[in-house]
Coordinates of C-alpha atoms in Angstrom, one line a residue:
Chain A
M1 CA -22.9 28.2 -26.4
K2 CA -22.1 27.7 -22.7
D3 CA -21.0 24.1 -23.5
F4 CA -18.7 25.4 -26.2
K5 CA -17.2 28.0 -23.8
N6 CA -16.6 25.2 -21.3
L7 CA -14.3 23.5 -23.7
F8 CA -11.8 26.3 -23.2
S9 CA -12.1 26.4 -19.4
P10 CA -9.7 24.3 -17.2
F11 CA -11.1 21.2 -15.3
Q12 CA -14.5 21.3 -17.0
E13 CA -16.4 18.1 -17.1
V14 CA -17.7 17.2 -20.6
K15 CA -20.2 14.7 -21.7
E16 CA -19.1 11.4 -23.3
S17 CA -20.6 12.5 -26.7
T18 CA -18.7 15.8 -26.5
R19 CA -15.5 14.0 -25.7
L20 CA -15.9 11.7 -28.8
M21 CA -16.7 14.8 -30.8
I22 CA -13.5 16.5 -29.7
I23 CA -11.4 13.4 -30.6
G24 CA -13.2 13.2 -34.0
S25 CA -12.5 16.9 -34.7
W26 CA -8.8 16.6 -33.9
L27 CA -8.5 13.5 -36.1
T28 CA -10.3 15.2 -39.0
L29 CA -8.0 18.2 -38.5
V30 CA -4.9 16.1 -38.6
F31 CA -5.9 14.1 -41.6
G32 CA -7.3 17.1 -43.3
L33 CA -4.1 19.1 -43.0
W34 CA -2.1 16.1 -44.2
F35 CA -4.4 15.7 -47.2
I36 CA -4.4 19.4 -48.1
S37 CA -0.6 19.9 -47.6
A38 CA 0.1 16.8 -49.7
F39 CA -2.0 17.9 -52.6
T40 CA -1.9 21.7 -52.6
S41 CA 1.7 22.6 -51.8
D42 CA 5.0 21.9 -53.6
V43 CA 6.8 21.6 -50.3
H44 CA 5.7 18.4 -48.6
M45 CA 6.3 18.1 -44.9
F46 CA 4.6 14.7 -45.0
P47 CA 4.3 12.2 -47.9
T48 CA 0.9 11.7 -49.5
M49 CA -1.4 9.1 -48.3
S50 CA -0.8 7.0 -51.4
Q51 CA 3.0 7.2 -50.8
V52 CA 2.4 5.9 -47.3
G53 CA 0.1 3.2 -48.7
E54 CA 2.8 2.3 -51.1
G55 CA 5.3 2.2 -48.2
F56 CA 3.1 -0.3 -46.5
T57 CA 2.9 -2.5 -49.6
T58 CA 6.6 -2.6 -50.2
L59 CA 7.3 -3.3 -46.5
W60 CA 4.8 -6.1 -46.6
S61 CA 6.5 -7.6 -49.7
E62 CA 9.9 -7.3 -48.0
G63 CA 8.8 -9.5 -45.1
L64 CA 7.5 -6.9 -42.6
V65 CA 6.1 -9.7 -40.4
V66 CA 9.6 -11.3 -40.1
H67 CA 11.0 -7.9 -39.1
I68 CA 8.3 -7.3 -36.6
G69 CA 8.9 -10.8 -35.2
S70 CA 12.7 -10.0 -34.9
S71 CA 12.0 -6.7 -33.1
L72 CA 9.5 -8.3 -30.7
R73 CA 11.9 -11.1 -29.9
L74 CA 14.7 -8.7 -29.2
C75 CA 12.4 -6.7 -27.0
A76 CA 11.0 -9.7 -25.1
Q77 CA 14.5 -11.0 -24.4
A78 CA 15.7 -7.6 -23.2
V79 CA 12.6 -7.1 -21.0
I80 CA 12.8 -10.5 -19.4
Y81 CA 16.5 -10.2 -18.6
S82 CA 16.3 -6.6 -17.4
V83 CA 13.2 -7.3 -15.3
F84 CA 14.9 -10.1 -13.6
I85 CA 18.2 -8.2 -13.0
S86 CA 16.4 -5.1 -11.8
L87 CA 14.1 -6.9 -9.4
V88 CA 17.1 -8.6 -7.8
F89 CA 18.6 -5.1 -7.2
C90 CA 15.3 -3.5 -6.1
Y91 CA 14.1 -6.3 -3.8
L92 CA 17.5 -6.4 -2.1
S93 CA 17.7 -2.6 -1.8
P94 CA 16.0 -2.6 1.7
L95 CA 19.2 -4.3 2.9
P96 CA 21.3 -1.4 4.2
I97 CA 24.5 -2.9 2.6
L98 CA 23.0 -3.1 -0.9
K99 CA 20.9 0.1 -0.8
P100 CA 23.8 2.3 -2.3
I101 CA 24.2 -0.2 -5.2
A102 CA 20.6 0.0 -6.2
S103 CA 20.7 3.8 -6.1
L104 CA 23.9 3.9 -8.2
V105 CA 22.3 1.6 -10.8
S106 CA 19.4 4.0 -11.0
K107 CA 21.8 6.9 -11.6
F108 CA 23.4 5.1 -14.6
R109 CA 20.4 6.1 -16.6
Y110 CA 22.2 9.3 -17.4
L111 CA 24.9 7.4 -19.2
P112 CA 24.8 7.7 -23.0
L113 CA 23.8 4.7 -25.1
A114 CA 26.8 5.0 -27.3
G115 CA 29.2 4.7 -24.3
I116 CA 27.3 1.6 -23.0
A117 CA 27.4 0.0 -26.4
F118 CA 31.1 0.7 -26.7
Y119 CA 32.1 -1.0 -23.5
L120 CA 29.7 -3.9 -24.1
S121 CA 31.2 -4.5 -27.6
I122 CA 34.5 -5.1 -25.9
L123 CA 33.0 -7.8 -23.8
I124 CA 30.6 -9.4 -26.2
N125 CA 31.5 -10.6 -29.7
D126 CA 28.1 -11.8 -31.0
A127 CA 26.2 -8.9 -32.5
R128 CA 22.7 -10.2 -31.6
T129 CA 23.8 -10.8 -28.0
L130 CA 25.3 -7.3 -28.0
Q131 CA 21.9 -5.9 -29.1
V132 CA 20.1 -7.7 -26.3
W133 CA 22.6 -6.6 -23.6
V134 CA 22.8 -3.0 -24.7
L135 CA 19.0 -2.9 -24.2
V136 CA 19.2 -4.8 -21.0
V137 CA 21.7 -2.5 -19.4
F138 CA 20.0 0.6 -20.6
M139 CA 16.5 -0.6 -19.6
S140 CA 17.6 -1.9 -16.2
T141 CA 18.7 1.6 -15.1
F142 CA 15.2 2.9 -15.9
F143 CA 13.5 -0.1 -14.5
V144 CA 15.4 0.0 -11.2
T145 CA 14.5 3.7 -10.9
S146 CA 10.7 3.0 -11.3
I147 CA 10.6 0.1 -8.9
L148 CA 12.8 1.9 -6.3
S149 CA 10.3 4.7 -6.4
V150 CA 7.4 2.3 -5.9
I151 CA 9.2 0.8 -2.9
N152 CA 10.0 4.2 -1.4
E153 CA 6.3 5.3 -1.7
I154 CA 4.9 2.3 0.3
P155 CA 3.3 4.0 3.3
Q156 CA 4.9 3.3 6.7
E157 CA 1.5 2.0 7.9
E158 CA 1.9 -1.0 5.6
F159 CA 5.2 -2.0 7.2
D160 CA 3.8 -1.4 10.7
H161 CA 0.8 -3.5 9.9
A162 CA 3.0 -6.4 8.9
R163 CA 5.1 -6.0 12.0
A164 CA 2.0 -5.9 14.2
L165 CA 1.1 -9.3 12.7
G166 CA 4.4 -10.6 13.9
C167 CA 6.1 -10.7 10.5
N168 CA 9.9 -10.8 10.6
R169 CA 11.9 -8.5 8.3
W170 CA 12.1 -11.0 5.4
E171 CA 8.4 -11.7 5.7
M172 CA 7.7 -8.0 5.5
L173 CA 9.8 -7.7 2.4
Y174 CA 8.0 -10.6 0.8
E175 CA 4.5 -9.7 1.8
V176 CA 4.5 -5.9 1.6
V177 CA 7.1 -5.2 -1.1
I178 CA 7.3 -8.3 -3.4
K179 CA 3.8 -9.7 -3.3
G180 CA 2.1 -6.5 -2.3
R181 CA 3.5 -4.5 -5.2
F182 CA 3.8 -7.1 -7.9
D183 CA 1.2 -5.4 -10.1
Y184 CA 3.4 -2.3 -10.1
V185 CA 6.2 -4.4 -11.8
I186 CA 3.9 -4.8 -14.8
A187 CA 3.2 -1.1 -14.8
S188 CA 6.9 -0.4 -14.7
V189 CA 7.4 -2.8 -17.6
Q190 CA 4.8 -0.8 -19.5
Q191 CA 6.7 2.5 -18.9
N192 CA 10.0 1.0 -19.8
L193 CA 8.8 -0.8 -22.9
A194 CA 8.1 2.6 -24.4
I195 CA 11.8 3.5 -23.8
V196 CA 13.0 0.2 -25.4
W197 CA 10.7 0.6 -28.3
M198 CA 12.1 4.1 -28.8
M199 CA 15.7 2.7 -28.8
L200 CA 15.0 0.1 -31.5
I201 CA 16.6 2.1 -34.3
S202 CA 19.9 2.6 -32.5
V203 CA 20.2 -0.9 -31.2
E204 CA 19.0 -2.7 -34.3
S205 CA 21.5 -0.8 -36.4
I206 CA 24.3 -2.7 -34.6
L207 CA 23.4 -5.8 -36.5
A208 CA 21.7 -5.1 -39.8
A209 CA 21.6 -8.8 -40.8
A210 CA 19.2 -9.5 -37.9
G211 CA 16.7 -7.1 -39.4
G212 CA 13.9 -5.6 -37.3
L213 CA 11.8 -2.5 -37.5
G214 CA 14.6 -0.3 -36.4
F215 CA 16.8 -1.6 -39.2
L216 CA 13.9 -1.0 -41.7
I217 CA 13.3 2.6 -40.6
K218 CA 17.0 3.4 -40.7
N219 CA 17.3 1.9 -44.2
S220 CA 14.2 3.9 -45.5
D221 CA 15.6 7.0 -43.9
K222 CA 18.9 6.6 -45.8
L223 CA 17.0 6.1 -49.1
G224 CA 14.9 9.2 -48.3
N225 CA 11.7 7.2 -48.7
Q226 CA 9.3 9.3 -46.7
G227 CA 6.3 7.0 -47.4
R228 CA 8.1 4.0 -45.9
V229 CA 9.3 6.0 -42.9
I230 CA 5.8 7.2 -42.0
A231 CA 4.4 3.7 -42.7
L232 CA 7.0 2.3 -40.3
Q233 CA 6.3 5.0 -37.7
I234 CA 2.6 4.0 -37.8
I235 CA 3.4 0.3 -37.5
I236 CA 5.8 0.9 -34.5
L237 CA 3.2 3.2 -32.8
V238 CA 0.4 0.7 -33.3
I239 CA 2.5 -2.2 -32.0
G240 CA 3.7 -0.1 -29.0
I241 CA 0.1 0.9 -28.1
S242 CA -1.1 -2.7 -28.6
L243 CA 1.6 -3.9 -26.2
D244 CA 0.6 -1.2 -23.7
V245 CA -3.1 -2.3 -23.9
L246 CA -2.1 -5.9 -23.6
L247 CA 0.0 -5.3 -20.4
T248 CA -2.8 -3.2 -18.8
F249 CA -5.3 -6.0 -19.6
T250 CA -2.9 -8.6 -18.2
R251 CA -2.4 -6.6 -15.0
K252 CA -6.1 -6.0 -14.4
K253 CA -7.0 -9.6 -15.1
S254 CA -4.2 -11.1 -13.1
F255 CA -4.5 -8.7 -10.1
R256 CA -8.1 -7.8 -9.4
Y257 CA -7.0 -5.5 -6.6
S258 CA -4.8 -3.4 -9.0
R259 CA -6.9 -0.3 -9.4
F260 CA -4.6 2.3 -10.9
Chain B
M1 CA -24.8 -0.8 41.1
Y2 CA -22.7 -3.5 39.6
K3 CA -20.1 -5.6 41.5
Y4 CA -16.7 -6.4 40.1
E5 CA -13.4 -7.9 41.1
L6 CA -9.9 -7.2 39.8
K7 CA -8.0 -10.4 39.1
Q8 CA -4.6 -11.1 37.4
T9 CA -2.5 -8.3 36.0
I10 CA -2.9 -8.2 32.2
L11 CA -0.9 -5.1 31.2
C12 CA 1.9 -3.3 33.0
L13 CA 3.9 -0.3 31.8
D14 CA 6.7 0.2 34.3
Q15 CA 8.5 3.6 34.2
V16 CA 8.5 3.7 30.4
S17 CA 10.3 6.4 28.5
A18 CA 10.1 6.4 24.7
G19 CA 10.9 8.5 21.7
Y20 CA 13.0 8.6 18.5
D21 CA 16.7 9.1 17.9
G22 CA 17.4 8.9 21.7
K23 CA 15.1 11.9 22.4
A24 CA 12.3 11.0 24.8
I25 CA 8.8 12.1 23.8
L26 CA 7.2 10.1 26.6
K27 CA 8.6 9.8 30.2
D28 CA 7.5 8.1 33.4
I29 CA 4.6 6.2 31.9
N30 CA 3.2 3.8 34.5
I31 CA 0.1 1.8 33.7
L32 CA -1.2 -1.2 35.6
E33 CA -4.3 -2.9 34.3
K34 CA -6.0 -6.0 35.8
D35 CA -8.5 -8.4 34.5
V36 CA -12.0 -7.2 35.4
V37 CA -14.5 -9.8 36.4
R38 CA -18.1 -8.8 36.9
E39 CA -20.6 -10.7 38.9
G40 CA -23.3 -12.3 36.7
V41 CA -21.5 -11.5 33.5
D42 CA -19.9 -14.3 31.5
A43 CA -17.0 -12.3 30.1
T44 CA -16.0 -8.7 30.6
G45 CA -13.1 -7.5 28.6
Q46 CA -11.3 -4.2 29.3
I47 CA -11.7 -1.0 27.3
I48 CA -9.1 1.6 28.0
A49 CA -9.2 5.0 26.4
V50 CA -6.2 7.3 25.9
L51 CA -7.0 10.9 25.5
G52 CA -4.7 13.8 24.8
R53 CA -4.3 16.8 22.6
S54 CA -2.4 16.6 19.3
G55 CA 1.3 16.1 19.5
R56 CA 1.3 14.7 23.0
G57 CA 2.7 11.3 22.0
K58 CA -0.4 9.1 21.8
S59 CA 0.7 7.4 18.7
T60 CA 4.2 6.8 20.1
L61 CA 2.7 5.3 23.2
F62 CA 0.7 2.9 21.0
K63 CA 3.7 1.9 19.1
V64 CA 5.5 1.1 22.4
L65 CA 2.4 -0.9 23.5
T66 CA 2.5 -2.9 20.3
G67 CA 6.2 -3.5 20.4
L68 CA 6.8 -1.5 17.2
V69 CA 8.9 1.0 19.1
K70 CA 11.3 -0.1 21.8
P71 CA 11.2 1.9 25.0
I72 CA 14.3 4.0 25.8
S73 CA 13.9 2.8 29.4
G74 CA 11.4 0.8 31.4
R75 CA 9.4 -2.2 30.2
V76 CA 6.0 -3.2 28.8
L77 CA 4.7 -6.5 30.1
I78 CA 1.6 -8.4 29.1
T79 CA 0.0 -11.5 30.4
T80 CA 0.8 -14.7 28.4
S81 CA -2.6 -16.0 29.5
E82 CA -1.3 -19.5 29.7
P83 CA -3.9 -21.8 31.4
N84 CA -1.5 -23.4 33.9
C85 CA 0.3 -20.2 34.8
P86 CA -2.2 -17.3 35.0
E87 CA 0.3 -14.9 36.5
S88 CA 2.9 -15.3 33.8
A89 CA 4.0 -12.2 31.9
K90 CA 6.3 -11.4 29.1
I91 CA 7.9 -8.3 27.6
V92 CA 5.7 -7.2 24.7
G93 CA 7.1 -7.9 21.2
E94 CA 5.9 -7.4 17.6
G95 CA 2.7 -9.4 17.0
D96 CA 1.8 -9.8 20.7
V97 CA -0.6 -6.8 20.6
G98 CA -2.7 -6.1 17.6
F99 CA -2.5 -2.6 16.1
V100 CA -5.4 -1.1 14.1
D101 CA -4.4 2.2 12.6
Q102 CA -6.7 5.1 11.4
K103 CA -6.7 3.8 7.8
Y104 CA -7.6 0.2 8.8
T105 CA -4.5 -0.9 6.8
L106 CA -4.7 -4.5 5.4
F107 CA -2.6 -6.5 2.9
R108 CA -3.9 -5.1 -0.5
H109 CA -3.1 -8.4 -2.3
K110 CA -5.0 -10.8 0.0
T111 CA -8.7 -11.6 0.1
V112 CA -10.5 -11.4 3.5
Y113 CA -10.1 -15.1 3.9
D114 CA -6.4 -15.1 3.0
I115 CA -5.9 -12.2 5.5
M116 CA -7.5 -14.3 8.3
M117 CA -5.5 -17.4 7.3
Y118 CA -2.3 -15.3 7.4
A119 CA -3.2 -13.8 10.8
L120 CA -3.3 -17.4 12.1
K121 CA 0.1 -18.4 10.6
S122 CA 1.9 -18.6 13.9
R123 CA -0.8 -20.7 15.7
K124 CA 0.2 -24.3 16.1
I125 CA -3.1 -25.8 15.0
S126 CA -4.3 -27.8 12.0
V127 CA -5.6 -26.2 8.8
V128 CA -9.0 -27.6 9.6
E129 CA -9.1 -25.9 13.0
K130 CA -7.9 -22.6 11.4
K131 CA -10.7 -22.8 8.8
K132 CA -13.2 -23.4 11.6
I133 CA -11.9 -20.3 13.5
I134 CA -12.0 -18.2 10.4
E135 CA -15.5 -19.3 9.5
D136 CA -16.8 -18.6 13.0
N137 CA -15.3 -15.2 13.1
L138 CA -16.5 -14.3 9.6
T139 CA -20.0 -15.4 10.6
T140 CA -20.0 -13.5 13.9
W141 CA -18.7 -10.3 12.3
G142 CA -21.0 -10.6 9.3
L143 CA -18.3 -11.0 6.7
L144 CA -18.9 -14.5 5.4
E145 CA -20.3 -13.4 2.1
H146 CA -17.3 -11.1 1.6
K147 CA -14.6 -13.6 2.3
D148 CA -13.3 -13.6 -1.3
K149 CA -13.1 -9.9 -1.7
Y150 CA -10.0 -7.8 -1.7
P151 CA -9.7 -4.8 0.7
C152 CA -10.3 -2.4 -2.2
E153 CA -13.6 -4.1 -2.8
L154 CA -14.9 -3.7 0.8
S155 CA -17.0 -0.9 2.3
G156 CA -15.5 1.2 5.1
G157 CA -17.3 -0.8 7.8
Q158 CA -16.3 -4.2 6.3
R159 CA -12.7 -3.1 6.1
Q160 CA -12.8 -1.9 9.7
R161 CA -14.2 -5.3 10.9
T162 CA -11.7 -7.2 8.8
A163 CA -8.8 -5.2 10.3
I164 CA -10.1 -5.9 13.8
I165 CA -10.5 -9.7 13.3
E166 CA -7.1 -9.9 11.7
Q167 CA -5.4 -8.3 14.7
L168 CA -7.5 -10.2 17.2
L169 CA -6.6 -13.5 15.5
T170 CA -2.9 -12.6 15.7
S171 CA -2.7 -11.2 19.1
K172 CA -5.4 -13.3 20.7
H173 CA -6.5 -10.7 23.3
F174 CA -5.0 -7.3 23.0
V175 CA -5.9 -4.8 20.3
V176 CA -4.8 -1.2 20.1
F177 CA -6.8 1.3 18.0
D178 CA -5.1 4.5 17.0
E179 CA -7.8 7.1 16.7
P180 CA -10.3 4.7 15.2
A181 CA -13.2 7.2 15.0
S182 CA -11.4 9.9 13.2
G183 CA -12.8 10.4 9.7
L184 CA -15.7 8.0 10.3
D185 CA -19.3 9.0 9.7
V186 CA -21.9 8.5 12.4
G187 CA -22.9 5.1 11.0
N188 CA -19.4 3.8 11.0
V189 CA -18.8 5.1 14.5
K190 CA -21.9 3.2 15.6
K191 CA -20.5 0.0 13.9
M192 CA -17.1 0.6 15.6
K193 CA -18.9 0.7 19.0
E194 CA -20.7 -2.5 18.2
C195 CA -17.3 -4.1 17.3
Y196 CA -15.9 -3.0 20.7
E197 CA -18.9 -4.5 22.5
L198 CA -18.5 -7.7 20.6
I199 CA -14.8 -8.0 21.5
H200 CA -15.5 -6.9 25.0
A201 CA -18.1 -9.6 25.6
S202 CA -16.3 -12.5 23.8
D203 CA -13.4 -13.2 26.1
E204 CA -12.5 -12.3 29.7
L205 CA -9.0 -11.3 28.8
N206 CA -9.8 -9.3 25.6
T207 CA -8.5 -5.8 26.1
I208 CA -9.1 -2.8 23.8
I209 CA -6.9 0.3 24.1
F210 CA -8.0 3.2 21.9
S211 CA -7.0 6.8 21.5
T212 CA -9.4 9.5 20.6
H213 CA -10.0 13.3 20.7
D214 CA -13.7 12.6 21.4
I215 CA -14.1 12.8 25.2
K216 CA -17.8 11.7 24.9
L217 CA -16.8 8.5 23.0
A218 CA -14.1 7.7 25.6
V219 CA -16.5 8.2 28.6
E220 CA -19.2 6.2 26.8
M221 CA -17.1 3.2 25.9
A222 CA -14.2 2.9 28.3
D223 CA -13.9 1.6 31.8
M224 CA -10.6 3.3 32.3
I225 CA -9.3 6.6 30.8
Y226 CA -5.8 7.9 30.7
V227 CA -5.0 11.5 29.7
I228 CA -1.6 12.1 28.2
G229 CA -0.1 15.6 28.1
F230 CA 2.8 17.9 29.1
P231 CA 3.4 17.9 32.8
E232 CA 3.2 21.3 34.5
G233 CA 6.2 23.5 33.7
T234 CA 7.5 21.7 30.6
T235 CA 6.7 21.0 27.0
D236 CA 9.7 18.8 26.4
Y237 CA 8.0 15.5 27.0
S238 CA 4.6 14.0 27.8
T239 CA 3.4 11.8 30.6
I240 CA 0.2 10.6 32.1
V241 CA -1.5 13.7 33.6
G242 CA -4.9 12.2 34.4
R243 CA -6.2 8.7 35.3
F244 CA -10.0 8.2 35.6
D245 CA -11.2 4.8 36.7
L246 CA -14.9 4.6 35.6
K247 CA -15.3 1.3 37.4
E248 CA -14.4 2.9 40.8
M249 CA -16.6 5.9 40.0
G250 CA -19.6 3.6 39.2
L251 CA -19.7 5.0 35.7
A252 CA -18.6 2.0 33.6
W253 CA -21.0 -0.2 31.7
T254 CA -23.9 2.2 32.2
K255 CA -25.8 4.6 30.0
L256 CA -24.5 8.2 29.9
G257 CA -25.9 10.4 32.6
A258 CA -25.3 13.6 34.6
K259 CA -22.2 12.1 36.4
H260 CA -20.7 11.2 33.0
L261 CA -21.1 14.9 31.9
D262 CA -19.3 16.0 35.1
L263 CA -16.5 13.6 34.3
M264 CA -16.3 14.9 30.7
E265 CA -15.8 18.4 32.0
K266 CA -13.1 17.3 34.4
I267 CA -11.3 15.4 31.6
E268 CA -11.5 18.4 29.3
E269 CA -10.0 20.6 32.0
T270 CA -7.2 18.2 32.5
M271 CA -6.5 18.1 28.7
L272 CA -6.5 21.8 28.3
K273 CA -4.1 22.3 31.2
S274 CA -1.6 19.8 29.5

């Protein structure tokens, strides 16, 4: 009884078995509600499981793998370009003359996607390139923000330590900021990948011919096919989580000292 | 009773004022330390303690000593310890005096071995010689088996020793410790004392300067104690308000006794007044 009461008390430690039981209960509740609402009510908030299953089957037959490949390629391209551009801004931000530029880029994250896409469409003719660069510009603003905050949070002691070792200012930048915080770059990619993944629908609708998960979900939405929409949501979520796990694994394996 | 001689000047702070944004926190700081040579002892380094209440500018003084903060006026000179020119001195710059902070900060992305190698980067010697120096130090300080570990994988004591060797390798003789005993348990304080003794006995010119709030630790370890505080009648800046030469008093390099207790009381009184 006391253990049960503890579940409703803040900051209580619970046993591993209890934790698994809580997760299991929640999953049962979610799937239970889905099952009951799909079969007992005339008004369906969610499609039935069989509709979702059907959604998966039709998506598979329509070349789901190709669409996933297209979305992943788009994301990978955008991530690589934006990481490179953002790191240049961030790593040069300790230079007093460039500091305001990096801060300004970070502020651009408040700009709407539609506006960015409009101006880029004037400059870029090719739709696929436009997709990539809309994502790059948008993602860079978030990426710069995360990396700048990592740099600003480096304790003064670390810079003093480097100076006490006789490092000049460029060596300090290289050792403390660039090499010393490289694992944080991967963590920032993780955070920003979620944002890119969220923006797939908007960006992939720019060029329907290129396909992609965003295009599929938009198409299903138009047709009012709830089963397909949920099936796609599940696919997008699973791929997103898998990428997140993969990046955490890569960071931990590549940087043994990365303990966060 | 021991016999000792004072040889060449190794550290000189001449009318130093220092602070931030043009406002002096420290004024009129004068320190002159000479190499102490003891009869019958192979090598006697110097251990200098700086005591003072909180907010009296001890950390600022240490940043000036290590060249991390430029003095507003005055100068800080250290010996260059060149073999052919024993009296040569130079104005202290970054990297000339090692600095070990309270957290024993190290490069988080380097292993113990890489940290040592980096500390030797400015030495104009071959890689083989560098490897030999590193191996000798790691063996002496009991870190050989931990050479491939990152700082986050070291215990508090191992981290402490790594930070000390790193700074010693860079600066050669001078290491400043900013409140090294704060936050350490009794075991790690003991290890810290052993580190001091090792540095002290390994080279004639080795000089440790440490700050502490622990008067007993200062009296037990140091051969010279400076007390920093506000001079009478002002709280605008700090200066040296007490200088206690334990060598002259016959209290250095000996076990704690009644005379040490008297000195501790005297130091406490000086600190409380300032």
